[in-house]
């Protein structure tokens, strides 16, 4: 579990990381960057496991030493985790350690998961998850101790862009003056949101999108998906194994986002103001994270609708229901309005992140769609 062979693709990076450990040239802080589903966290876990193993075997952790046995349950005493949480005094969950049972269970079941899926595990409801200042204090205490099993202490930080300002500044001090024999592995989807001073103290590793062949092979070997189905799912995944899994277990959120997108476009084209107002109120009740996910989904569907006008099937990344709607809707997304529609969706997303009143944001967006959809 959590070995390089369990990481999908990324062969060149695996070899690079193995060589670092074998040659003893290990940077004290590395930043794994890439979109959701390319394997940042699985790769960091495999690297940390390899680093902690006492007896490497053919480029892998041996799986038999005491360190490896502890890794199998994610209970290694020299490995620490930081990740976004929903802090709740009422539930007595205020630091990452309070969520470790849920975190371990999720990682052990499948290390390829999204931020939204982690929110569901925590029962976040409408709350946003952050890495709070208290977490940096906890890590500082843990890292002040000597390694118990091997040479290194490892801290894996998932989504460091979710650190609040106080936490980020405290972590900066740790990275500037790291405790002896300490390794930091940061896994980020939005590195541009991390403090520039933190970025400058890490060695950046960019993970490329996975190939369709790599995703299809993993679906067949790990989930028993038939070859033809795995190839279709791999194409729709567009380089992300998380998206491929979502296609297998197409959840209610994706279905709902499609229905909301279709309703918005149909009502806007028909100029049905009252129904658009009701639509904006329905979306406002979803909660901030789902609103952001909906806007991301809408941007994808606009992009797919525009591309559908060129009739290049190999460039389509939609499921059957999405294709059925787009076949009729695509002519209304063209070179005169596509960029402006994308801009308005992006602006709405920024406003939601800034806690602007959601009813106002989505009703304003709906009214703008009326104007933009009639451009031909």
Coordinates of N, CA, C and O in Angstrom, one line a residue, residues 113-191:
X113 N -8.8 11.1 -4.5 CA -10.1 11.8 -4.2 C -10.0 13.3 -4.3 O -8.9 13.8 -4.5
X114 N -11.1 13.9 -4.3 CA -11.2 15.4 -4.5 C -11.4 16.1 -3.2 O -11.9 15.5 -2.2
X115 N -11.2 17.4 -3.2 CA -11.6 18.2 -2.1 C -13.0 18.1 -1.7 O -13.4 18.0 -0.5
X116 N -13.9 18.1 -2.7 CA -15.3 18.0 -2.5 C -15.7 16.7 -1.8 O -16.5 16.6 -0.9
X117 N -15.0 15.6 -2.2 CA -15.2 14.3 -1.5 C -14.8 14.3 -0.1 O -15.4 13.7 0.8
X118 N -13.7 15.0 0.2 CA -13.2 15.1 1.6 C -14.2 15.9 2.4 O -14.5 15.6 3.6
X119 N -14.8 17.0 1.8 CA -15.8 17.7 2.5 C -17.0 16.9 2.9 O -17.6 17.0 4.0
X120 N -17.4 16.0 2.0 CA -18.5 15.1 2.3 C -18.2 14.1 3.4 O -19.0 13.8 4.3
X121 N -17.0 13.6 3.5 CA -16.6 12.7 4.6 C -16.7 13.4 5.9 O -17.1 12.9 6.9
X122 N -16.3 14.7 5.9 CA -16.4 15.5 7.2 C -17.8 16.0 7.5 O -18.0 16.7 8.5
X123 N -18.8 15.8 6.6 CA -20.1 16.3 6.8 C -20.0 17.8 6.9 O -20.6 18.5 7.8
X124 N -19.3 18.5 6.0 CA -19.0 19.9 6.1 C -20.3 20.7 5.8 O -20.3 21.9 6.2
X125 N -21.3 20.2 5.1 CA -22.5 20.9 4.8 C -22.1 22.2 4.0 O -21.5 22.1 3.0
X126 N -22.4 23.4 4.5 CA -22.1 24.6 3.8 C -20.8 25.2 4.2 O -20.5 26.3 3.7
X127 N -20.1 24.6 5.0 CA -18.8 25.2 5.6 C -17.7 24.9 4.6 O -17.6 23.9 3.9
X128 N -16.7 25.9 4.6 CA -15.5 25.7 3.9 C -14.4 25.1 4.8 O -14.4 25.4 6.0
X129 N -13.5 24.3 4.3 CA -12.5 23.8 5.1 C -11.2 24.6 4.9 O -10.9 25.0 3.8
X130 N -10.4 24.7 6.0 CA -9.2 25.5 6.0 C -8.2 24.8 6.8 O -8.5 23.9 7.6
X131 N -6.9 25.2 6.7 CA -5.9 24.7 7.6 C -5.6 25.9 8.5 O -5.1 27.0 8.1
X132 N -5.9 25.7 9.8 CA -5.9 26.8 10.7 C -4.5 27.0 11.4 O -3.7 26.1 11.4
X133 N -4.3 28.2 12.1 CA -3.1 28.5 12.7 C -2.7 27.5 13.8 O -1.5 27.2 14.0
X134 N -3.7 26.9 14.5 CA -3.5 26.0 15.5 C -2.7 24.8 15.0 O -1.9 24.1 15.7
X135 N -2.9 24.5 13.7 CA -2.3 23.3 13.1 C -0.8 23.5 13.0 O 0.0 22.5 13.2
X136 N -0.3 24.7 12.6 CA 1.1 24.9 12.5 C 1.8 24.8 13.9 O 2.9 24.3 14.0
X137 N 1.0 25.2 15.0 CA 1.6 25.0 16.3 C 1.7 23.5 16.7 O 2.7 23.1 17.3
X138 N 0.7 22.7 16.3 CA 0.8 21.3 16.5 C 1.9 20.6 15.8 O 2.7 19.8 16.4
X139 N 2.1 21.0 14.5 CA 3.2 20.4 13.7 C 4.6 20.8 14.3 O 5.5 20.0 14.4
X140 N 4.7 22.0 14.8 CA 5.9 22.5 15.4 C 6.3 21.6 16.6 O 7.4 21.3 16.8
X141 N 5.3 21.3 17.4 CA 5.5 20.5 18.6 C 6.0 19.1 18.2 O 6.9 18.5 18.7
X142 N 5.3 18.5 17.2 CA 5.6 17.2 16.7 C 7.0 17.1 16.1 O 7.7 16.1 16.4
X143 N 7.4 18.1 15.4 CA 8.7 18.1 14.7 C 9.8 18.4 15.7 O 11.0 18.3 15.3
X144 N 9.5 18.9 16.9 CA 10.6 19.2 17.9 C 11.1 17.9 18.5 O 12.2 17.9 19.1
X145 N 10.4 16.8 18.2 CA 10.9 15.5 18.8 C 11.8 14.8 17.8 O 11.7 15.0 16.6
X146 N 12.7 13.9 18.2 CA 13.6 13.2 17.4 C 12.8 12.1 16.7 O 11.8 11.6 17.2
X147 N 13.3 11.7 15.4 CA 12.6 10.6 14.7 C 12.6 9.3 15.6 O 13.6 9.0 16.3
X148 N 11.5 8.6 15.6 CA 11.4 7.4 16.4 C 11.8 6.1 15.7 O 12.3 5.2 16.3
X149 N 11.6 6.1 14.4 CA 11.9 4.8 13.6 C 13.1 4.9 12.8 O 13.9 4.0 12.7
X150 N 13.3 6.0 12.0 CA 14.4 6.1 11.1 C 15.1 7.4 11.2 O 15.2 8.0 12.2
X151 N 15.6 7.8 10.0 CA 16.4 9.1 10.0 C 15.6 10.3 9.9 O 15.9 11.4 10.3
X152 N 14.3 10.2 9.2 CA 13.6 11.4 8.9 C 12.2 11.5 9.6 O 11.6 10.5 9.9
X153 N 11.8 12.7 9.7 CA 10.4 13.0 10.1 C 9.8 13.7 8.8 O 10.4 14.5 8.2
X154 N 8.6 13.2 8.4 CA 8.0 13.7 7.2 C 6.6 14.3 7.5 O 5.8 13.8 8.3
X155 N 6.4 15.5 7.0 CA 5.1 16.2 7.1 C 4.5 16.3 5.7 O 5.1 16.9 4.8
X156 N 3.3 15.8 5.5 CA 2.6 15.8 4.2 C 1.5 16.8 4.4 O 0.6 16.7 5.2
X157 N 1.5 17.9 3.5 CA 0.5 19.0 3.6 C -0.3 18.9 2.3 O 0.2 19.2 1.2
X158 N -1.6 18.5 2.5 CA -2.5 18.4 1.3 C -3.3 19.7 1.2 O -3.9 20.2 2.1
X159 N -3.2 20.3 0.0 CA -3.8 21.6 -0.3 C -3.3 22.7 0.6 O -4.1 23.3 1.3
X160 N -2.0 23.0 0.5 CA -1.5 24.1 1.3 C -2.1 25.5 1.0 O -2.0 26.4 1.8
X161 N -2.7 25.6 -0.2 CA -3.4 26.9 -0.5 C -4.5 27.1 0.4 O -5.1 28.3 0.4
X162 N -5.0 26.1 1.2 CA -6.1 26.3 2.1 C -5.6 26.8 3.5 O -6.4 27.0 4.4
X163 N -4.3 27.0 3.7 CA -3.8 27.6 5.0 C -4.3 29.0 5.1 O -4.2 29.8 4.2
X164 N -4.8 29.3 6.3 CA -5.1 30.7 6.5 C -3.9 31.5 6.7 O -2.8 31.0 6.8
X165 N -4.0 32.8 6.7 CA -2.8 33.7 6.7 C -1.8 33.5 7.9 O -0.6 33.4 7.7
X166 N -2.4 33.3 9.0 CA -1.6 33.1 10.2 C -0.8 31.8 10.1 O 0.4 31.7 10.4
X167 N -1.5 30.7 9.7 CA -0.9 29.4 9.6 C 0.2 29.5 8.5 O 1.3 28.9 8.7
X168 N -0.1 30.1 7.4 CA 0.9 30.2 6.3 C 2.2 30.9 6.8 O 3.3 30.4 6.4
X169 N 2.0 32.0 7.5 CA 3.2 32.7 8.0 C 4.0 31.9 9.0 O 5.3 31.9 9.0
X170 N 3.3 31.1 9.8 CA 4.0 30.2 10.8 C 4.7 29.1 10.0 O 5.9 28.7 10.4
X171 N 4.1 28.6 9.0 CA 4.7 27.5 8.2 C 5.9 28.0 7.5 O 6.9 27.3 7.3
X172 N 5.9 29.3 7.1 CA 7.0 29.9 6.4 C 8.2 29.9 7.3 O 9.4 29.5 6.8
X173 N 8.1 30.2 8.6 CA 9.2 30.1 9.5 C 9.8 28.7 9.6 O 11.0 28.5 9.7
X174 N 8.9 27.7 9.6 CA 9.3 26.3 9.7 C 10.1 25.9 8.5 O 11.1 25.2 8.6
X175 N 9.7 26.4 7.3 CA 10.4 26.1 6.1 C 11.7 26.8 6.0 O 12.7 26.3 5.4
X176 N 11.8 28.0 6.5 CA 13.0 28.8 6.5 C 14.0 28.2 7.5 O 15.2 28.2 7.1
X177 N 13.6 27.7 8.6 CA 14.5 27.1 9.6 C 13.9 25.7 10.0 O 13.5 25.6 11.1
X178 N 14.0 24.8 9.1 CA 13.4 23.5 9.4 C 14.1 22.7 10.5 O 15.3 22.8 10.6
X179 N 13.4 22.0 11.3 CA 14.0 21.1 12.3 C 14.9 20.1 11.6 O 14.7 19.7 10.5
X180 N 15.9 19.7 12.3 CA 16.9 18.7 11.6 C 16.2 17.4 11.2 O 15.3 16.9 11.9
X181 N 16.6 16.9 10.0 CA 16.0 15.6 9.5 C 14.5 15.7 9.3 O 13.8 14.7 9.5
X182 N 14.0 16.9 8.8 CA 12.6 17.0 8.6 C 12.4 17.2 7.1 O 13.1 18.1 6.5
X183 N 11.4 16.5 6.5 CA 11.0 16.7 5.1 C 9.6 17.1 5.0 O 8.7 16.6 5.7
X184 N 9.3 18.2 4.2 CA 8.0 18.7 4.0 C 7.6 18.3 2.5 O 8.3 18.6 1.6
X185 N 6.4 17.7 2.4 CA 5.9 17.4 1.1 C 4.5 18.1 0.9 O 3.6 17.7 1.6
X186 N 4.4 19.1 0.0 CA 3.2 19.8 -0.1 C 2.5 19.4 -1.4 O 3.2 19.2 -2.5
X187 N 1.2 19.2 -1.4 CA 0.5 18.8 -2.6 C -0.6 19.8 -2.9 O -1.6 19.9 -2.2
X188 N -0.4 20.5 -4.0 CA -1.2 21.7 -4.3 C -1.9 21.6 -5.7 O -1.3 21.2 -6.6
X189 N -3.2 22.0 -5.7 CA -3.9 22.2 -7.0 C -3.9 23.6 -7.4 O -4.2 23.9 -8.6
X190 N -3.6 24.6 -6.5 CA -3.6 26.0 -6.9 C -2.4 26.7 -6.3 O -2.5 27.5 -5.3
X191 N -1.2 26.4 -6.8 CA 0.0 26.9 -6.2 C 0.1 28.4 -6.2 O 0.8 29.0 -5.4

